[in-house]
Short mmCIF file of C-alpha atoms and ligand atoms in Angstrom, two decimals:
data_model
loop_
_atom_site.label_atom_id
_atom_site.label_comp_id
_atom_site.label_asym_id
_atom_site.label_seq_id
_atom_site.Cartn_x
_atom_site.Cartn_y
_atom_site.Cartn_z
CA MET A 18 20.91 -98.74 -32.61
CA ASN A 19 24.00 -100.12 -30.55
CA PHE A 20 22.63 -99.85 -26.82
CA VAL A 21 26.18 -98.73 -25.30
CA LYS A 22 25.60 -95.42 -27.83
CA LEU A 23 22.40 -95.16 -26.80
CA ASP A 24 23.26 -95.08 -23.10
CA HIS A 25 26.01 -92.73 -23.77
CA PHE A 26 23.46 -90.37 -25.34
CA TYR A 27 20.87 -90.48 -22.39
CA VAL A 28 24.08 -89.78 -20.06
CA THR A 29 24.66 -86.76 -22.01
CA ILE A 30 21.24 -85.71 -22.09
CA PHE A 31 21.20 -86.10 -18.35
CA SER A 32 24.44 -84.29 -17.27
CA PHE A 33 23.11 -81.40 -20.01
CA LEU A 34 19.75 -81.09 -17.97
CA CYS A 35 21.54 -81.18 -14.48
CA LEU A 36 24.25 -78.63 -15.92
CA MET A 37 21.14 -76.37 -17.29
CA ASN A 38 19.20 -76.81 -13.80
CA SER A 39 22.14 -75.97 -11.75
CA TYR A 40 22.73 -72.85 -13.95
CA GLY A 41 19.36 -71.81 -13.33
CA GLN A 42 19.78 -72.25 -9.66
CA VAL A 43 23.06 -70.09 -9.60
CA LYS A 44 21.28 -67.52 -11.80
CA ASN A 45 18.13 -67.39 -9.44
CA THR A 46 20.70 -66.99 -6.25
CA SER A 47 22.76 -64.35 -7.69
CA ALA A 48 19.49 -62.50 -9.02
CA GLN A 49 18.15 -62.81 -5.35
CA GLN A 50 21.78 -61.55 -3.97
CA TYR A 51 21.42 -58.75 -6.20
CA LYS A 52 18.06 -57.78 -5.51
CA ASN A 53 18.51 -57.94 -1.69
CA HIS A 54 22.04 -56.40 -1.53
CA CYS A 55 22.71 -54.27 -4.84
CA SER A 56 19.51 -53.17 -6.48
CA GLY A 57 19.20 -50.28 -3.89
CA CYS A 58 21.70 -48.56 -5.08
CA HIS A 59 22.44 -50.03 -8.35
CA GLY A 60 18.82 -50.25 -9.84
CA LYS A 61 16.27 -52.91 -9.90
CA ASP A 62 16.81 -53.36 -13.54
CA LEU A 63 20.63 -53.23 -13.18
CA SER A 64 20.06 -49.70 -14.82
CA SER A 65 23.54 -48.17 -12.93
CA PHE A 66 25.33 -50.66 -15.32
CA VAL A 67 23.79 -50.16 -18.26
CA GLU A 68 25.95 -48.26 -20.72
CA ARG A 69 28.18 -47.52 -17.83
CA LYS A 70 31.59 -45.64 -17.75
CA TRP A 71 33.19 -48.10 -15.82
CA ILE A 72 35.42 -46.46 -13.10
CA TYR A 73 37.44 -49.51 -11.88
CA GLY A 74 36.90 -51.78 -15.37
CA ASN A 75 34.65 -54.04 -16.61
CA SER A 76 36.33 -57.29 -17.07
CA PRO A 77 35.03 -60.24 -14.86
CA GLU A 78 38.27 -59.73 -12.65
CA GLU A 79 38.06 -55.85 -12.33
CA ILE A 80 34.25 -56.26 -11.42
CA MET A 81 34.79 -59.10 -9.05
CA ASN A 82 37.79 -56.59 -7.45
CA SER A 83 35.12 -53.99 -7.24
CA ILE A 84 32.63 -56.13 -5.31
CA THR A 85 35.34 -57.55 -3.04
CA ILE A 86 36.89 -54.54 -1.79
CA GLY A 87 34.41 -51.89 -2.47
CA ASN A 88 35.07 -48.17 -1.92
CA GLU A 89 33.81 -47.38 1.40
CA ASN A 90 34.36 -43.53 1.31
CA ASN A 91 32.47 -43.35 -2.04
CA GLY A 92 29.64 -45.33 -0.68
CA MET A 93 30.28 -48.99 -1.94
CA PRO A 94 30.51 -51.51 0.56
CA ALA A 95 33.16 -54.07 0.57
CA TYR A 96 31.64 -57.59 -0.08
CA GLY A 97 34.54 -59.69 0.30
CA LYS A 98 33.49 -60.84 3.75
CA THR A 99 29.66 -61.29 3.10
CA PHE A 100 29.79 -63.56 0.09
CA THR A 101 32.49 -66.55 -0.94
CA LYS A 102 34.45 -65.71 -4.24
CA GLU A 103 32.18 -68.13 -6.06
CA GLU A 104 29.22 -66.10 -5.15
CA ILE A 105 31.17 -62.87 -6.22
CA LYS A 106 32.14 -64.86 -9.33
CA ASN A 107 28.24 -65.79 -9.79
CA LEU A 108 27.25 -62.04 -9.27
CA THR A 109 29.51 -60.78 -11.61
CA ASP A 110 28.23 -63.19 -14.36
CA TYR A 111 24.76 -62.43 -13.40
CA ILE A 112 25.64 -58.46 -13.92
CA LEU A 113 27.40 -58.95 -17.27
CA THR A 114 24.80 -61.22 -18.61
CA GLU A 115 21.98 -59.10 -17.37
CA ILE A 116 23.28 -55.93 -19.04
CA GLU A 117 24.52 -57.32 -22.41
CA GLY A 118 23.06 -55.45 -25.40
CA LYS A 119 20.88 -53.45 -22.97
CA THR A 120 20.49 -49.69 -23.70
CA LEU A 121 18.87 -46.82 -21.21
CA GLN A 122 16.66 -46.08 -23.71
CA GLY A 123 15.63 -49.66 -23.98
CA LEU A 124 15.00 -49.57 -20.10
CA GLU A 125 13.18 -46.42 -20.42
CA ALA A 126 10.65 -48.00 -22.98
CA GLN A 127 9.47 -50.63 -20.35
CA ASN A 128 8.42 -47.69 -18.29
CA PRO A 129 4.58 -47.88 -17.38
CA ASP A 130 2.06 -46.48 -19.65
CA PHE A 131 1.09 -42.79 -18.41
CA GLN A 132 -2.17 -42.63 -20.57
CA LYS A 133 -4.27 -45.11 -18.44
CA ILE A 134 -6.34 -44.58 -15.37
CA ILE A 135 -4.90 -45.97 -12.14
CA ILE A 136 -7.14 -47.42 -9.89
CA SER A 137 -5.82 -47.52 -6.22
CA ASP A 138 -7.38 -48.37 -2.83
CA ASP A 139 -9.29 -45.36 -2.38
CA LEU A 140 -8.94 -43.16 -5.33
CA ASN A 141 -8.57 -43.46 -9.45
CA PHE A 142 -6.02 -41.22 -10.72
CA ARG A 143 -3.96 -40.20 -13.68
CA VAL A 144 -0.49 -39.27 -14.32
CA ASP A 145 0.34 -35.96 -16.04
CA VAL A 146 3.80 -35.70 -17.47
CA ILE A 147 4.75 -32.24 -17.13
CA SER A 148 8.38 -32.77 -17.98
CA ASP A 149 10.51 -35.59 -19.12
CA GLN A 150 13.29 -33.28 -20.19
CA LEU A 151 15.46 -33.43 -16.94
CA ASN A 152 18.54 -35.38 -17.77
CA GLY A 153 20.29 -35.91 -14.57
CA ILE A 154 18.74 -36.77 -11.21
CA PRO A 155 16.24 -34.15 -9.94
CA TRP A 156 16.33 -33.65 -6.25
CA GLY A 157 14.10 -30.70 -5.20
CA MET A 158 11.39 -28.54 -6.39
CA VAL A 159 8.92 -25.72 -5.66
CA GLN A 160 6.01 -24.19 -7.42
CA LEU A 161 6.26 -20.42 -7.78
CA PRO A 162 3.29 -18.39 -7.31
CA ASN A 163 2.45 -17.96 -11.11
CA GLY A 164 2.07 -21.83 -11.35
CA ASP A 165 5.78 -22.20 -12.95
CA PHE A 166 8.14 -24.58 -11.25
CA LEU A 167 11.62 -24.58 -10.02
CA VAL A 168 13.43 -28.12 -10.06
CA THR A 169 17.09 -28.73 -8.94
CA GLU A 170 19.05 -31.23 -10.85
CA ARG A 171 21.91 -32.81 -8.69
CA ASP A 172 24.52 -32.19 -11.10
CA GLY A 173 24.29 -28.57 -10.25
CA LYS A 174 21.56 -27.07 -12.42
CA LEU A 175 18.31 -25.33 -11.51
CA TYR A 176 15.56 -25.11 -14.13
CA LYS A 177 12.28 -23.57 -14.61
CA ILE A 178 9.80 -25.36 -15.91
CA ASP A 179 6.75 -23.70 -17.20
CA THR A 180 3.33 -25.41 -17.16
CA LYS A 181 3.57 -26.41 -20.61
CA GLY A 182 6.91 -28.17 -19.61
CA GLN A 183 9.21 -25.46 -21.00
CA LEU A 184 12.60 -25.69 -19.53
CA THR A 185 14.93 -22.81 -18.93
CA THR A 186 18.10 -22.62 -17.00
CA ILE A 187 18.37 -20.42 -14.23
CA SER A 188 21.65 -18.81 -13.71
CA GLY A 189 23.43 -17.77 -10.44
CA VAL A 190 23.48 -21.08 -8.62
CA PRO A 191 26.08 -21.97 -6.27
CA LYS A 192 29.29 -24.15 -7.40
CA VAL A 193 28.35 -27.65 -6.16
CA VAL A 194 30.64 -30.72 -5.41
CA ALA A 195 28.44 -32.92 -8.02
CA LYS A 196 29.98 -36.12 -7.06
CA ARG A 197 28.23 -39.33 -5.53
CA GLN A 198 25.25 -38.07 -3.31
CA GLY A 199 26.54 -34.70 -3.49
CA GLY A 200 25.39 -31.65 -5.68
CA LEU A 201 22.52 -29.15 -5.93
CA LEU A 202 20.05 -30.54 -3.66
CA ASP A 203 17.09 -29.16 -2.11
CA ILE A 204 14.87 -25.74 -2.92
CA ILE A 205 12.34 -23.66 -1.02
CA LEU A 206 10.73 -20.20 -1.23
CA HIS A 207 10.77 -17.96 1.62
CA PRO A 208 7.31 -17.66 3.10
CA ASP A 209 7.24 -14.02 1.95
CA PHE A 210 8.50 -14.99 -1.82
CA LYS A 211 6.26 -12.72 -3.32
CA LYS A 212 7.28 -9.90 -1.42
CA ASN A 213 11.14 -10.49 -1.29
CA ASN A 214 11.70 -12.82 -4.07
CA TYR A 215 14.14 -14.92 -1.52
CA LEU A 216 15.05 -18.57 -1.99
CA TYR A 217 17.20 -21.05 -0.50
CA LEU A 218 19.25 -23.71 -1.88
CA SER A 219 21.01 -26.67 -0.30
CA TYR A 220 24.03 -28.00 -1.86
CA SER A 221 27.24 -29.69 -1.28
CA LYS A 222 30.00 -26.97 -0.91
CA LYS A 223 33.64 -27.40 -1.48
CA HIS A 224 36.14 -26.47 1.35
CA PRO A 225 37.58 -23.14 0.60
CA ASN A 226 41.20 -24.29 0.91
CA LYS A 227 41.12 -28.16 0.87
CA SER A 228 40.28 -29.56 -2.59
CA ASN A 229 39.22 -32.91 -1.01
CA LYS A 230 36.59 -31.75 1.51
CA GLN A 231 32.79 -30.74 1.06
CA THR A 232 29.84 -30.45 3.30
CA THR A 233 26.16 -29.38 3.05
CA ALA A 234 25.72 -25.36 2.90
CA VAL A 235 22.26 -23.44 2.47
CA CYS A 236 22.60 -20.20 0.49
CA ARG A 237 19.75 -17.62 0.11
CA ALA A 238 19.30 -15.75 -3.13
CA LYS A 239 16.83 -13.61 -4.90
CA LEU A 240 15.12 -14.48 -7.99
CA VAL A 241 14.86 -11.65 -10.26
CA ASP A 242 14.13 -11.60 -14.00
CA GLY A 243 14.67 -15.58 -14.07
CA GLN A 244 17.99 -15.27 -12.56
CA LEU A 245 19.30 -15.70 -8.76
CA ILE A 246 21.27 -12.97 -7.60
CA GLU A 247 23.09 -12.18 -4.21
CA CYS A 248 23.49 -15.81 -3.66
CA GLU A 249 24.56 -15.60 0.15
CA ASP A 250 25.59 -19.05 2.53
CA ILE A 251 23.40 -18.49 5.57
CA PHE A 252 24.52 -21.90 7.05
CA VAL A 253 27.53 -24.01 6.49
CA ALA A 254 27.53 -27.50 8.18
CA LEU A 255 30.82 -28.14 9.81
CA PRO A 256 32.96 -30.05 9.90
CA TYR A 257 33.90 -30.53 6.09
CA ARG A 258 34.71 -34.14 5.22
CA THR A 259 36.21 -35.93 2.50
CA THR A 260 33.46 -38.38 2.37
CA LYS A 261 30.66 -37.92 -0.51
CA HIS A 262 27.61 -39.01 0.91
CA HIS A 263 25.03 -38.78 3.59
CA TYR A 264 24.48 -34.83 2.91
CA GLY A 265 20.73 -34.79 4.17
CA SER A 266 19.78 -31.39 3.00
CA ARG A 267 15.96 -31.09 2.97
CA LEU A 268 14.64 -27.64 3.99
CA LEU A 269 11.49 -26.71 5.43
CA PHE A 270 9.76 -23.58 6.84
CA ASP A 271 7.29 -23.97 9.51
CA THR A 272 4.34 -22.16 10.09
CA LYS A 273 6.15 -19.72 12.38
CA GLY A 274 8.87 -18.80 10.02
CA TYR A 275 11.59 -20.98 11.27
CA LEU A 276 13.81 -22.67 8.81
CA TYR A 277 14.65 -26.39 9.43
CA ILE A 278 17.72 -27.87 7.63
CA SER A 279 18.25 -32.05 7.92
CA ILE A 280 22.14 -32.74 7.94
CA GLY A 281 23.24 -36.47 7.42
CA ASP A 282 25.97 -38.01 9.35
CA ARG A 283 28.14 -37.67 6.53
CA GLY A 284 29.49 -41.14 6.80
CA GLY A 285 30.98 -40.47 10.28
CA ARG A 286 28.10 -42.16 12.40
CA ASP A 287 30.41 -43.25 15.38
CA LYS A 288 31.73 -39.41 15.77
CA TYR A 289 29.27 -36.92 15.02
CA PRO A 290 25.48 -37.85 15.49
CA GLN A 291 25.48 -38.46 19.45
CA LYS A 292 27.63 -35.25 20.00
CA LEU A 293 26.38 -31.80 19.96
CA ASP A 294 29.67 -30.09 19.24
CA ASN A 295 29.34 -30.59 15.45
CA PHE A 296 26.52 -30.07 12.86
CA LEU A 297 26.48 -33.66 11.43
CA GLY A 298 23.64 -36.13 11.99
CA LYS A 299 21.25 -33.23 13.19
CA ILE A 300 18.31 -31.27 12.37
CA HIS A 301 19.10 -27.43 12.40
CA ARG A 302 16.50 -24.60 13.13
CA ILE A 303 17.38 -21.00 12.12
CA HIS A 304 15.71 -17.79 11.24
CA ASP A 305 15.41 -16.84 7.55
CA ASP A 306 18.73 -14.94 7.60
CA GLY A 307 20.54 -17.58 9.18
CA SER A 308 20.74 -16.08 12.53
CA ILE A 309 20.06 -18.37 15.59
CA PRO A 310 16.54 -18.38 17.39
CA LYS A 311 16.98 -17.50 21.10
CA ASP A 312 14.58 -20.56 21.86
CA ASN A 313 16.57 -23.60 20.33
CA PRO A 314 17.02 -26.41 22.83
CA PHE A 315 20.81 -26.03 22.90
CA VAL A 316 21.42 -22.29 22.79
CA ASN A 317 22.80 -22.14 26.35
CA LYS A 318 24.20 -25.50 26.41
CA GLU A 319 28.15 -24.93 26.60
CA GLY A 320 30.06 -26.50 23.67
CA ALA A 321 26.83 -27.06 21.82
CA ILE A 322 26.28 -25.79 18.23
CA PRO A 323 23.29 -23.41 18.87
CA SER A 324 21.38 -24.14 15.62
CA ILE A 325 20.86 -27.91 16.89
CA TYR A 326 16.96 -28.77 17.30
CA ALA A 327 17.37 -32.47 17.17
CA TYR A 328 20.39 -35.06 16.97
CA GLY A 329 20.89 -38.77 16.62
CA ILE A 330 19.86 -39.02 12.69
CA ARG A 331 21.59 -40.83 9.87
CA ASN A 332 20.60 -39.17 6.42
CA PRO A 333 17.58 -37.24 6.80
CA GLN A 334 16.15 -36.83 3.37
CA GLY A 335 12.31 -35.82 4.00
CA LEU A 336 10.95 -32.84 6.15
CA THR A 337 7.24 -32.23 5.90
CA ILE A 338 4.86 -30.63 8.06
CA HIS A 339 1.74 -32.02 9.45
CA PRO A 340 -1.43 -30.14 8.10
CA GLU A 341 -3.16 -30.19 11.33
CA THR A 342 -0.92 -30.58 14.37
CA LYS A 343 1.76 -28.29 12.58
CA GLU A 344 4.24 -30.63 13.90
CA ILE A 345 7.46 -31.53 11.77
CA TRP A 346 8.07 -34.95 10.41
CA GLU A 347 11.23 -36.30 9.33
CA GLY A 348 12.14 -39.16 6.86
CA GLU A 349 15.36 -40.70 7.37
CA HIS A 350 17.33 -43.30 5.15
CA GLY A 351 18.49 -46.15 7.07
CA PRO A 352 21.24 -48.49 6.58
CA LYS A 353 20.32 -52.08 5.55
CA GLY A 354 16.67 -51.94 6.99
CA GLY A 355 15.80 -49.37 9.37
CA ASP A 356 14.58 -46.38 7.41
CA GLU A 357 12.55 -44.21 9.81
CA VAL A 358 9.63 -41.66 10.06
CA ASN A 359 9.99 -39.44 13.17
CA ILE A 360 8.03 -36.57 14.58
CA LEU A 361 10.74 -33.99 15.65
CA ALA A 362 10.60 -32.28 19.07
CA PRO A 363 13.18 -29.80 20.52
CA GLY A 364 16.35 -31.33 22.08
CA HIS A 365 15.23 -34.79 21.18
CA ASN A 366 17.65 -37.54 20.58
CA TYR A 367 16.79 -40.05 17.63
CA GLY A 368 19.30 -42.73 18.72
CA TRP A 369 21.37 -43.08 15.50
CA PRO A 370 23.68 -45.17 15.70
CA GLU A 371 23.11 -46.23 19.36
CA ILE A 372 19.63 -47.85 18.51
CA THR A 373 18.34 -48.69 14.82
CA TYR A 374 16.26 -51.32 13.18
CA GLY A 375 18.93 -51.55 10.67
CA ILE A 376 22.01 -53.54 10.07
CA ASN A 377 25.06 -52.90 7.93
CA TYR A 378 24.74 -53.14 3.87
CA ILE A 379 27.18 -56.12 4.26
CA GLY A 380 24.89 -57.49 6.85
CA THR A 381 26.76 -57.35 9.99
CA ARG A 382 25.29 -55.87 13.04
CA ILE A 383 25.43 -52.07 13.84
CA THR A 384 24.07 -52.36 17.50
CA LYS A 385 22.13 -54.75 19.31
CA TYR A 386 19.73 -52.28 20.77
CA THR A 387 16.56 -50.95 18.91
CA GLU A 388 15.35 -48.63 21.82
CA LYS A 389 17.00 -47.03 24.85
CA GLU A 390 16.17 -44.60 27.59
CA GLY A 391 16.22 -41.17 26.49
CA MET A 392 16.09 -41.99 22.71
CA GLU A 393 13.08 -41.79 20.54
CA GLN A 394 11.05 -44.52 18.85
CA PRO A 395 10.08 -43.87 15.06
CA ILE A 396 6.62 -43.43 14.43
CA HIS A 397 7.21 -46.10 11.60
CA TYR A 398 10.29 -48.18 10.14
CA TRP A 399 10.98 -50.21 7.11
CA VAL A 400 12.65 -53.40 7.19
CA PRO A 401 13.59 -54.08 4.44
CA SER A 402 14.48 -50.39 3.59
CA ILE A 403 12.49 -48.93 0.77
CA ALA A 404 15.15 -46.25 0.77
CA PRO A 405 13.12 -43.10 1.26
CA CYS A 406 14.03 -39.70 -0.04
CA GLY A 407 11.61 -36.57 0.11
CA MET A 408 8.04 -37.01 1.55
CA THR A 409 5.05 -34.73 2.10
CA PHE A 410 1.82 -34.93 3.94
CA LEU A 411 -1.26 -34.21 1.40
CA SER A 412 -2.81 -31.48 2.81
CA SER A 413 -5.40 -30.53 -0.14
CA ASP A 414 -8.93 -31.50 -0.54
CA ILE A 415 -9.13 -32.74 -3.96
CA TYR A 416 -7.76 -36.25 -3.03
CA GLY A 417 -10.73 -37.42 -1.07
CA THR A 418 -9.77 -39.69 1.72
CA TRP A 419 -6.06 -39.13 0.67
CA LYS A 420 -6.08 -36.18 2.70
CA ASN A 421 -3.82 -35.81 5.56
CA ASP A 422 -1.99 -38.96 4.49
CA LEU A 423 1.84 -39.21 4.15
CA PHE A 424 3.43 -39.95 0.93
CA VAL A 425 7.11 -41.16 0.53
CA SER A 426 9.37 -41.47 -2.13
CA SER A 427 11.15 -44.75 -2.35
CA LEU A 428 14.48 -44.81 -4.63
CA LYS A 429 14.94 -48.85 -4.15
CA PHE A 430 11.66 -50.02 -5.14
CA GLU A 431 10.86 -47.64 -7.62
CA TYR A 432 7.40 -46.34 -6.57
CA LEU A 433 5.34 -43.86 -4.51
CA HIS A 434 4.63 -45.17 -0.73
CA ARG A 435 1.33 -43.91 0.74
CA LEU A 436 0.97 -44.37 4.64
CA LYS A 437 -2.77 -44.20 5.29
CA MET A 438 -3.07 -41.98 8.51
CA ASP A 439 -5.54 -41.45 11.33
CA GLY A 440 -4.15 -38.53 13.15
CA ASN A 441 -0.65 -39.65 14.15
CA LYS A 442 -1.32 -43.20 13.82
CA ILE A 443 -0.40 -45.32 10.60
CA ILE A 444 -3.37 -47.43 9.97
CA SER A 445 -1.98 -49.06 6.68
CA GLU A 446 0.16 -48.80 3.83
CA GLU A 447 -0.22 -48.75 -0.12
CA LYS A 448 2.10 -48.86 -3.09
CA LEU A 449 1.40 -46.44 -5.72
CA LEU A 450 2.96 -45.85 -9.37
CA GLU A 451 4.93 -49.26 -9.05
CA ASP A 452 7.77 -49.43 -11.39
CA ILE A 453 7.64 -46.18 -11.98
CA GLY A 454 11.68 -45.56 -11.93
CA ARG A 455 13.56 -44.31 -8.40
CA VAL A 456 11.20 -41.72 -7.05
CA ARG A 457 13.04 -38.79 -5.24
CA HIS A 458 10.46 -36.56 -4.11
CA ALA A 459 6.79 -35.94 -3.57
CA TYR A 460 5.40 -32.43 -3.25
CA VAL A 461 2.43 -30.66 -2.88
CA GLY A 462 2.20 -27.48 -4.75
CA ASN A 463 0.24 -24.24 -4.17
CA ASP A 464 -2.28 -25.39 -6.76
CA ASN A 465 -3.17 -28.37 -4.46
CA PHE A 466 -1.73 -31.04 -6.69
CA LEU A 467 0.47 -33.71 -5.67
CA TYR A 468 3.99 -33.71 -7.67
CA VAL A 469 6.44 -36.59 -8.01
CA LEU A 470 10.03 -36.46 -9.14
CA VAL A 471 11.28 -39.39 -10.69
CA GLU A 472 14.98 -40.14 -11.93
CA GLY A 473 16.41 -41.25 -15.11
CA PRO A 474 15.50 -39.48 -17.29
CA GLY A 475 14.24 -37.21 -14.84
CA ARG A 476 10.15 -36.45 -15.20
CA LEU A 477 7.93 -34.21 -13.24
CA LEU A 478 4.56 -35.76 -12.92
CA ARG A 479 1.50 -34.42 -11.50
CA ILE A 480 -1.15 -36.80 -9.72
CA ILE A 481 -4.42 -35.92 -11.04
CA PRO A 482 -7.60 -37.41 -9.41
CA GLN A 483 -10.28 -38.65 -11.17
C1 LIG B 24 24.93 -48.28 -0.62
C2 LIG B 24 25.08 -48.16 -1.84
C3 LIG B 24 25.57 -49.49 -2.93
C4 LIG B 24 25.26 -50.77 -2.72
C5 LIG B 24 24.47 -51.52 -1.41
C6 LIG B 24 26.10 -51.40 -3.62
N1 LIG B 24 26.85 -50.60 -4.44
FE1 LIG B 24 28.25 -51.08 -5.90
N2 LIG B 24 28.93 -48.55 -6.10
C7 LIG B 24 28.10 -48.01 -5.07
C8 LIG B 24 28.85 -46.84 -5.60
C9 LIG B 24 28.62 -45.44 -4.99
C10 LIG B 24 29.95 -47.08 -6.40
C11 LIG B 24 31.10 -46.13 -7.05
C12 LIG B 24 32.08 -46.24 -6.36
C13 LIG B 24 33.01 -45.06 -6.62
O1 LIG B 24 32.76 -44.12 -7.27
O2 LIG B 24 34.28 -45.37 -6.06
C14 LIG B 24 29.72 -48.78 -6.76
C15 LIG B 24 30.40 -49.37 -7.56
C16 LIG B 24 30.30 -50.46 -7.98
C17 LIG B 24 31.05 -51.10 -8.76
C18 LIG B 24 32.12 -50.74 -9.41
C19 LIG B 24 31.95 -49.77 -10.89
C20 LIG B 24 32.71 -49.27 -11.74
O3 LIG B 24 32.28 -48.30 -12.31
O4 LIG B 24 33.74 -49.40 -11.93
C21 LIG B 24 30.42 -52.42 -9.02
C22 LIG B 24 31.21 -53.63 -9.94
C23 LIG B 24 29.53 -52.56 -7.84
N3 LIG B 24 29.39 -51.58 -7.44
C24 LIG B 24 28.72 -53.66 -7.52
C25 LIG B 24 28.02 -53.63 -6.72
C26 LIG B 24 27.27 -55.15 -6.41
C27 LIG B 24 27.03 -56.61 -7.26
C28 LIG B 24 26.60 -54.87 -5.16
C29 LIG B 24 25.71 -55.76 -4.23
C30 LIG B 24 26.52 -56.92 -3.90
C31 LIG B 24 26.79 -53.37 -4.63
N4 LIG B 24 27.50 -52.94 -5.70
C32 LIG B 24 26.25 -52.79 -3.56
C33 LIG B 24 27.07 -48.17 -4.47
C34 LIG B 24 26.56 -49.25 -3.80
#
């Protein structure tokens, strides 16, 4: 063989290998950037882009444009200052390559095996799929006295699921603005449900006159013959806003019969959470008919909204009651980093956005303070974020040492987070059900079982100790 040709051959092979290697590096960088910056909202497996009905188009140029300019009002951060043009182009290539030929059904098939026994730190358990027929995003759930479940779906449906998994649609739910994080959200039964059939739904409600504004509202209705009747709003958070995120919306009755409602900052973090003249970025406490308890912390303060119980809160999507102390614990979806668990006390300020352990989604700083006089520290916080939603203490005895531990759903990392507790102290943490899908809610039924709601396709799962 001619020496020159051979040389040329080696040079070609060498540059090919270099090219492959740098392609590999680019792909790794993009994958890492995707994981750090995008996966929390768009899915670890890029599921939000698979079979997507693209709003702004899916040509490489259009996608690059979406990433660069974002849509802050709809919850998509602008990354034009976070990444270089080159990085945005590579991210775009990464997304388009990764989703090519994939279907949602295909992603679903990679889900875990529900048959096997799962061995965790202190307990072996099994997962019972009660239903996998929820299409959209299940958000809240309750168990009825007869053992059936009511589950809300964010797009505006309420289902009854019987213990065999049979789904029935319940009519009479309020009209919701099912856009972005809004829709039909939490559900809770009145403590005397058996006698009065009352239940409560939180949802995003359209402004009566202005078509582009909405807010969080709570309606009380009666469940009669499998239908809701007399649905009446007993709480409407003001002001209405054009934004479609941070509704908060978790509902909880304490042991004395007060109803707590968690309301997010609705994207107006510098305007609302630190001021008492509005409902946003607060926890509210009302009577079961919407009236205001006389002993609420700000009832006598001029200009303050009297239902406010605690303030300085970002997007509170978890509320649960400690089985022994009976204190109310709040779970808060943070910015990038800085998800929190707080113990609520009347009139306390939880600091958002003056103090936080998080930063903006695009990497810039919100504040340099993590603590300040007069502002509460969280009992626990996560950096990086796990994107928590619903949470519950496990009050029942059937799970051994899991009793009194706190179970927090993780949307972002798609598992159930267990905080092992000793009284009010978190002694360690454990990840359960990894890769199960975006976990929306954790709930203890009146049958003492722990239930988990998972997104896409929506599932209601029961955890059975072995
Ligand atoms: C905090 C949540 C959040 C994060 C983080 C986020 N996105 Fe988004 N993204 C959204 C939402 C919500 C939309 C839809 C916006 C709308 O409806 O206008 C969106 C839209 C998009 C679109 C346009 C989709 C279409 O239908 O046209 C692209 C592309 C996109 N995101 C890519 C990314 C990339 C890449 C990252 C990471 C660098 C990222 N997003 C991070 C929430 C997020």
